[in-house]
Amino acid sequence: ANDVNILLAELDIDQLPSGNYDLVVVIKDKENKTQAVQLIFFQRKNKPIQLTFDELKGLDVTYTFVSKYKSADTLAAYIRSLRPISSPTDIQYAENQLKGKDLLLMQQFFLNFWKSRNEFEPETAWENYLKEVEFVNKEFGTYGMKGYDTDRGRTYLQYGPPTIQAKYEHEPSAYPYEIWQYDVLVDKSKIYSAPYNKQSNRKFVFSNPDLVTNNWRLIHSDAKGEINNLGWEMLLFNRTNQSSNPDDTTPPSQFGSNVDDNFRNPR
């Protein structure tokens, strides 16, 4: 009877799985005709549960996807590839299992790792990640080192593909370098903490000082938790300008150098 009736209600989402959702409100008249629609997007992220050692040992892997991994060496390689997206607790536990080479415990750890990230489709989550591992191994691997162990491979797996990946191999007097820019940076190793460590407009600088291998080293980043080196430009120009002053952060002016502009606006 009134022009405006305010209705307040609550929806319990405690049991709602992690994922992306739309909350849709539809207003209909007495004839069931839609008069208005309002849609609001929201994202549900449940905090994963970390099992104790005894609980982990009780996991039954018989009818799960990890049961098909019968080789301890193969599974060990897969577990090592998880390091870029692992929490410190995961890394410590994984290293202990790799030392013991107990196949069952390794399977239980591997299953729990992926169930904590995708409770209902852990195998799908692993297969998607495996595709990324295979990509970085091919793209960033070098002699005697898997791609996921290199700085670029670790960065790619931990944060995803960069928004911009710019390579500069002919900067005057400088070692070849790459600048990766992320418009939005989400750390996949921080799933046990909120608000999931989202950052904006972050950059990574990689350099290849040996000029031979494919192992480009991370020398600077403005992302939280990464190496932050005010003298990173000095490292680039160490090829021709070696300073004896450790406090120097800016190399001598180089004719034709665009390193500052490239860092501000990678392209």
Tab-separated table of C-alpha atoms in Angstrom:
chain	number	residue	atom	x	y	z
A	1	ALA	CA	0.000	0.000	0.000
A	2	ASN	CA	2.966	2.305	0.499
A	3	ASP	CA	5.109	3.765	-2.250
A	4	VAL	CA	8.186	2.139	-0.724
A	5	ASN	CA	8.382	-1.009	1.398
A	6	ILE	CA	11.828	-1.835	2.726
A	7	LEU	CA	12.479	-5.556	3.136
A	8	LEU	CA	15.506	-6.745	5.078
A	9	ALA	CA	16.720	-10.323	4.808
A	10	GLU	CA	19.828	-12.429	5.286
A	11	LEU	CA	21.268	-15.360	3.337
A	12	ASP	CA	23.537	-17.781	5.199
A	13	ILE	CA	26.560	-18.531	2.978
A	14	ASP	CA	28.614	-20.500	5.501
A	15	GLN	CA	28.297	-23.646	3.386
A	16	LEU	CA	28.715	-21.860	0.056
A	17	PRO	CA	31.819	-23.174	-1.777
A	18	SER	CA	34.537	-20.803	-2.961
A	19	GLY	CA	33.751	-19.294	-6.334
A	20	ASN	CA	32.277	-16.380	-8.289
A	21	TYR	CA	28.570	-15.625	-7.889
A	22	ASP	CA	25.863	-13.202	-8.942
A	23	LEU	CA	23.239	-12.129	-6.417
A	24	VAL	CA	20.168	-11.373	-8.512
A	25	VAL	CA	17.094	-9.552	-7.190
A	26	VAL	CA	14.010	-9.564	-9.417
A	27	ILE	CA	10.875	-7.503	-8.760
A	28	LYS	CA	7.659	-8.842	-10.285
A	29	ASP	CA	4.137	-7.505	-10.237
A	30	LYS	CA	0.925	-9.357	-9.428
A	31	GLU	CA	0.817	-10.708	-12.972
A	32	ASN	CA	4.319	-12.157	-12.558
A	33	LYS	CA	5.801	-9.685	-15.005
A	34	THR	CA	9.336	-8.511	-14.308
A	35	GLN	CA	9.462	-4.824	-13.425
A	36	ALA	CA	13.084	-4.490	-12.325
A	37	VAL	CA	16.259	-6.543	-12.042
A	38	GLN	CA	19.363	-5.798	-9.982
A	39	LEU	CA	22.536	-7.916	-10.210
A	40	ILE	CA	25.500	-7.733	-7.853
A	41	PHE	CA	28.656	-9.777	-8.353
A	42	PHE	CA	30.483	-11.202	-5.351
A	43	GLN	CA	33.305	-13.614	-4.748
A	44	ARG	CA	33.393	-16.256	-2.029
A	45	LYS	CA	36.801	-17.353	-0.735
A	46	ASN	CA	36.765	-19.864	2.060
A	47	LYS	CA	39.866	-20.172	4.174
A	48	PRO	CA	41.413	-23.593	3.442
A	49	ILE	CA	41.802	-25.967	6.363
A	50	GLN	CA	45.319	-27.159	7.107
A	51	LEU	CA	45.381	-30.729	8.337
A	52	THR	CA	47.638	-31.878	11.129
A	53	PHE	CA	50.252	-34.544	10.418
A	54	ASP	CA	48.068	-37.271	11.979
A	55	GLU	CA	45.010	-36.126	10.010
A	56	LEU	CA	47.030	-36.102	6.805
A	57	LYS	CA	48.221	-39.657	7.419
A	58	GLY	CA	44.574	-40.710	7.690
A	59	LEU	CA	43.632	-39.527	4.190
A	60	ASP	CA	42.434	-42.374	1.979
A	61	VAL	CA	43.879	-41.923	-1.515
A	62	THR	CA	42.612	-45.232	-2.928
A	63	TYR	CA	39.932	-43.856	-5.244
A	64	THR	CA	41.484	-40.452	-5.909
A	65	PHE	CA	43.521	-39.143	-8.823
A	66	VAL	CA	46.797	-39.345	-6.876
A	67	SER	CA	46.532	-43.145	-6.735
A	68	LYS	CA	47.665	-43.314	-10.371
A	69	TYR	CA	51.058	-41.870	-9.451
A	70	LYS	CA	53.003	-45.019	-8.581
A	71	SER	CA	56.504	-43.621	-9.100
A	72	ALA	CA	58.015	-41.800	-6.123
A	73	ASP	CA	60.423	-39.971	-8.448
A	74	THR	CA	57.613	-38.662	-10.674
A	75	LEU	CA	55.539	-37.567	-7.704
A	76	ALA	CA	58.596	-35.930	-6.119
A	77	ALA	CA	59.098	-33.847	-9.258
A	78	TYR	CA	55.432	-32.801	-9.176
A	79	ILE	CA	55.702	-31.827	-5.510
A	80	ARG	CA	58.821	-29.738	-6.204
A	81	SER	CA	56.896	-27.861	-8.884
A	82	LEU	CA	54.382	-26.729	-6.225
A	83	ARG	CA	56.903	-24.583	-4.378
A	84	PRO	CA	55.982	-21.280	-6.132
A	85	ILE	CA	52.361	-21.553	-4.904
A	86	SER	CA	53.062	-23.171	-1.530
A	87	SER	CA	52.800	-21.678	1.934
A	88	PRO	CA	55.880	-21.925	4.207
A	89	THR	CA	54.143	-24.784	6.063
A	90	ASP	CA	53.511	-26.637	2.803
A	91	ILE	CA	57.142	-26.182	1.745
A	92	GLN	CA	58.496	-27.481	5.028
A	93	TYR	CA	56.216	-30.525	5.023
A	94	ALA	CA	56.938	-31.254	1.357
A	95	GLU	CA	60.691	-31.173	1.924
A	96	ASN	CA	60.330	-33.691	4.753
A	97	GLN	CA	58.327	-36.029	2.514
A	98	LEU	CA	60.819	-35.715	-0.313
A	99	LYS	CA	63.618	-36.779	2.024
A	100	GLY	CA	61.696	-39.831	3.222
A	101	LYS	CA	60.487	-40.865	-0.262
A	102	ASP	CA	57.413	-42.503	1.339
A	103	LEU	CA	55.069	-42.858	-1.646
A	104	LEU	CA	51.861	-43.016	0.418
A	105	LEU	CA	52.707	-39.928	2.486
A	106	MET	CA	53.639	-38.079	-0.682
A	107	GLN	CA	50.310	-39.039	-2.251
A	108	GLN	CA	48.436	-37.908	0.862
A	109	PHE	CA	50.263	-34.582	0.907
A	110	PHE	CA	49.631	-34.050	-2.815
A	111	LEU	CA	45.926	-34.840	-2.472
A	112	ASN	CA	45.465	-32.539	0.526
A	113	PHE	CA	47.378	-29.752	-1.218
A	114	TRP	CA	44.932	-29.686	-4.112
A	115	LYS	CA	41.799	-30.350	-2.059
A	116	SER	CA	42.662	-27.284	0.009
A	117	ARG	CA	42.618	-25.255	-3.212
A	118	ASN	CA	39.673	-26.882	-4.924
A	119	GLU	CA	37.674	-29.111	-2.592
A	120	PHE	CA	35.358	-30.512	-5.228
A	121	GLU	CA	37.668	-30.736	-8.263
A	122	PRO	CA	41.241	-31.130	-6.985
A	123	GLU	CA	42.325	-33.087	-10.059
A	124	THR	CA	41.146	-30.313	-12.378
A	125	ALA	CA	43.026	-27.749	-10.322
A	126	TRP	CA	46.190	-29.846	-10.555
A	127	GLU	CA	45.846	-30.456	-14.296
A	128	ASN	CA	45.426	-26.734	-14.943
A	129	TYR	CA	48.510	-25.984	-12.874
A	130	LEU	CA	50.459	-28.764	-14.610
A	131	LYS	CA	49.851	-27.051	-17.950
A	132	GLU	CA	51.439	-23.898	-16.504
A	133	VAL	CA	54.386	-25.928	-15.165
A	134	GLU	CA	54.949	-27.509	-18.571
A	135	PHE	CA	54.834	-24.050	-20.146
A	136	VAL	CA	57.431	-22.515	-17.809
A	137	ASN	CA	59.672	-25.582	-18.146
A	138	LYS	CA	59.683	-25.119	-21.905
A	139	GLU	CA	59.849	-21.315	-21.875
A	140	PHE	CA	62.194	-20.605	-18.957
A	141	GLY	CA	64.036	-23.871	-18.305
A	142	THR	CA	67.780	-23.995	-18.818
A	143	TYR	CA	70.590	-26.538	-18.636
A	144	GLY	CA	70.286	-28.503	-15.390
A	145	MET	CA	67.374	-26.411	-14.092
A	146	LYS	CA	63.632	-26.810	-14.485
A	147	GLY	CA	61.672	-23.731	-15.474
A	148	TYR	CA	59.808	-23.647	-12.156
A	149	ASP	CA	63.160	-23.305	-10.330
A	150	THR	CA	64.171	-20.191	-12.297
A	151	ASP	CA	63.194	-16.691	-11.191
A	152	ARG	CA	60.972	-16.073	-14.203
A	153	GLY	CA	59.314	-19.479	-13.904
A	154	ARG	CA	58.682	-19.039	-10.188
A	155	THR	CA	57.234	-15.567	-10.763
A	156	TYR	CA	54.964	-16.802	-13.559
A	157	LEU	CA	53.600	-19.667	-11.454
A	158	GLN	CA	53.219	-17.623	-8.269
A	159	TYR	CA	51.554	-14.577	-9.823
A	160	GLY	CA	50.337	-15.753	-13.215
A	161	PRO	CA	51.241	-14.341	-16.646
A	162	PRO	CA	52.217	-10.650	-16.623
A	163	THR	CA	50.032	-8.030	-18.230
A	164	ILE	CA	53.091	-6.793	-20.137
A	165	GLN	CA	56.284	-8.770	-20.757
A	166	ALA	CA	58.865	-6.480	-22.366
A	167	LYS	CA	62.318	-7.721	-23.364
A	168	TYR	CA	65.253	-5.375	-23.992
A	169	GLU	CA	68.312	-7.121	-25.417
A	170	HIS	CA	70.104	-4.202	-27.065
A	171	GLU	CA	70.254	-1.515	-24.381
A	172	PRO	CA	73.620	0.290	-24.842
A	173	SER	CA	76.258	-1.000	-22.393
A	174	ALA	CA	73.697	-3.031	-20.420
A	175	TYR	CA	73.029	-6.709	-19.941
A	176	PRO	CA	69.842	-7.998	-21.613
A	177	TYR	CA	66.857	-7.489	-19.336
A	178	GLU	CA	63.114	-8.017	-19.131
A	179	ILE	CA	60.453	-6.001	-17.344
A	180	TRP	CA	57.204	-7.665	-16.352
A	181	GLN	CA	54.280	-5.491	-15.353
A	182	TYR	CA	51.178	-6.713	-13.522
A	183	ASP	CA	48.118	-4.480	-13.500
A	184	VAL	CA	46.740	-6.682	-10.705
A	185	LEU	CA	49.027	-8.966	-8.723
A	186	VAL	CA	47.599	-11.871	-6.695
A	187	ASP	CA	49.985	-14.116	-4.778
A	188	LYS	CA	48.847	-17.729	-5.168
A	189	SER	CA	50.995	-18.826	-2.229
A	190	LYS	CA	48.940	-16.709	0.212
A	191	ILE	CA	45.698	-18.717	0.201
A	192	TYR	CA	45.888	-19.144	3.978
A	193	SER	CA	45.761	-15.408	4.631
A	194	ALA	CA	43.298	-12.645	3.835
A	195	PRO	CA	42.807	-10.456	1.892
A	196	TYR	CA	44.830	-12.634	-0.456
A	197	ASN	CA	47.608	-10.122	-0.928
A	198	LYS	CA	46.189	-8.323	-3.950
A	199	GLN	CA	48.425	-5.532	-5.265
A	200	SER	CA	48.154	-3.130	-8.190
A	201	ASN	CA	50.649	-1.989	-10.833
A	202	ARG	CA	53.704	-4.010	-9.795
A	203	LYS	CA	56.858	-4.627	-11.826
A	204	PHE	CA	59.644	-7.217	-11.937
A	205	VAL	CA	63.053	-6.700	-13.559
A	206	PHE	CA	65.018	-9.735	-14.759
A	207	SER	CA	68.565	-9.676	-16.118
A	208	ASN	CA	70.715	-12.168	-18.031
A	209	PRO	CA	74.324	-11.350	-17.059
A	210	ASP	CA	75.937	-14.548	-18.384
A	211	LEU	CA	74.495	-14.011	-21.893
A	212	VAL	CA	74.540	-17.762	-22.502
A	213	THR	CA	71.951	-19.639	-20.457
A	214	ASN	CA	68.243	-19.002	-20.237
A	215	ASN	CA	68.433	-18.368	-16.479
A	216	TRP	CA	67.388	-14.721	-16.158
A	217	ARG	CA	67.775	-13.454	-12.573
A	218	LEU	CA	65.305	-11.276	-10.704
A	219	ILE	CA	67.230	-8.130	-9.698
A	220	HIS	CA	64.413	-5.806	-8.588
A	221	SER	CA	60.680	-5.625	-7.931
A	222	ASP	CA	58.315	-3.194	-6.239
A	223	ALA	CA	55.985	-6.038	-5.174
A	224	LYS	CA	55.676	-6.795	-1.472
A	225	GLY	CA	57.846	-9.685	-0.333
A	226	GLU	CA	60.102	-9.571	-3.402
A	227	ILE	CA	63.692	-8.363	-3.742
A	228	ASN	CA	63.759	-4.560	-3.781
A	229	ASN	CA	67.125	-3.255	-4.939
A	230	LEU	CA	67.581	0.495	-5.339
A	231	GLY	CA	70.802	-0.206	-7.211
A	232	TRP	CA	69.272	-2.509	-9.806
A	233	GLU	CA	70.336	-0.231	-12.673
A	234	MET	CA	73.945	-0.532	-11.493
A	235	LEU	CA	73.630	-4.294	-11.870
A	236	LEU	CA	72.422	-3.886	-15.443
A	237	PHE	CA	75.325	-1.641	-16.411
A	238	ASN	CA	78.009	-3.643	-14.552
A	239	ARG	CA	78.855	-4.979	-17.982
A	240	THR	CA	80.857	-1.828	-18.760
A	241	ASN	CA	80.617	0.385	-15.663
A	242	GLN	CA	81.784	-1.232	-12.456
A	243	SER	CA	81.644	1.028	-9.420
A	244	SER	CA	83.736	0.569	-6.279
A	245	ASN	CA	81.242	2.600	-4.233
A	246	PRO	CA	78.536	0.313	-2.753
A	247	ASP	CA	76.285	3.330	-2.176
A	248	ASP	CA	76.014	4.117	-5.868
A	249	THR	CA	72.469	3.443	-7.086
A	250	THR	CA	72.523	5.220	-10.444
A	251	PRO	CA	74.999	4.362	-13.221
A	252	PRO	CA	76.680	7.065	-15.320
A	253	SER	CA	74.519	8.447	-18.107
A	254	GLN	CA	74.581	6.174	-21.141
A	255	PHE	CA	74.040	7.522	-24.646
A	256	GLY	CA	70.867	6.049	-26.085
A	257	SER	CA	69.790	4.428	-22.802
A	258	ASN	CA	66.048	4.174	-22.156
A	259	VAL	CA	66.116	2.048	-19.004
A	260	ASP	CA	64.278	4.583	-16.816
A	261	ASP	CA	61.555	5.131	-19.383
A	262	ASN	CA	61.276	1.394	-20.001
A	263	PHE	CA	60.701	0.777	-16.292
A	264	ARG	CA	58.041	3.462	-16.050
A	265	ASN	CA	56.320	2.435	-19.271
A	266	PRO	CA	57.284	-1.108	-20.330
A	267	ARG	CA	56.217	-1.956	-23.874
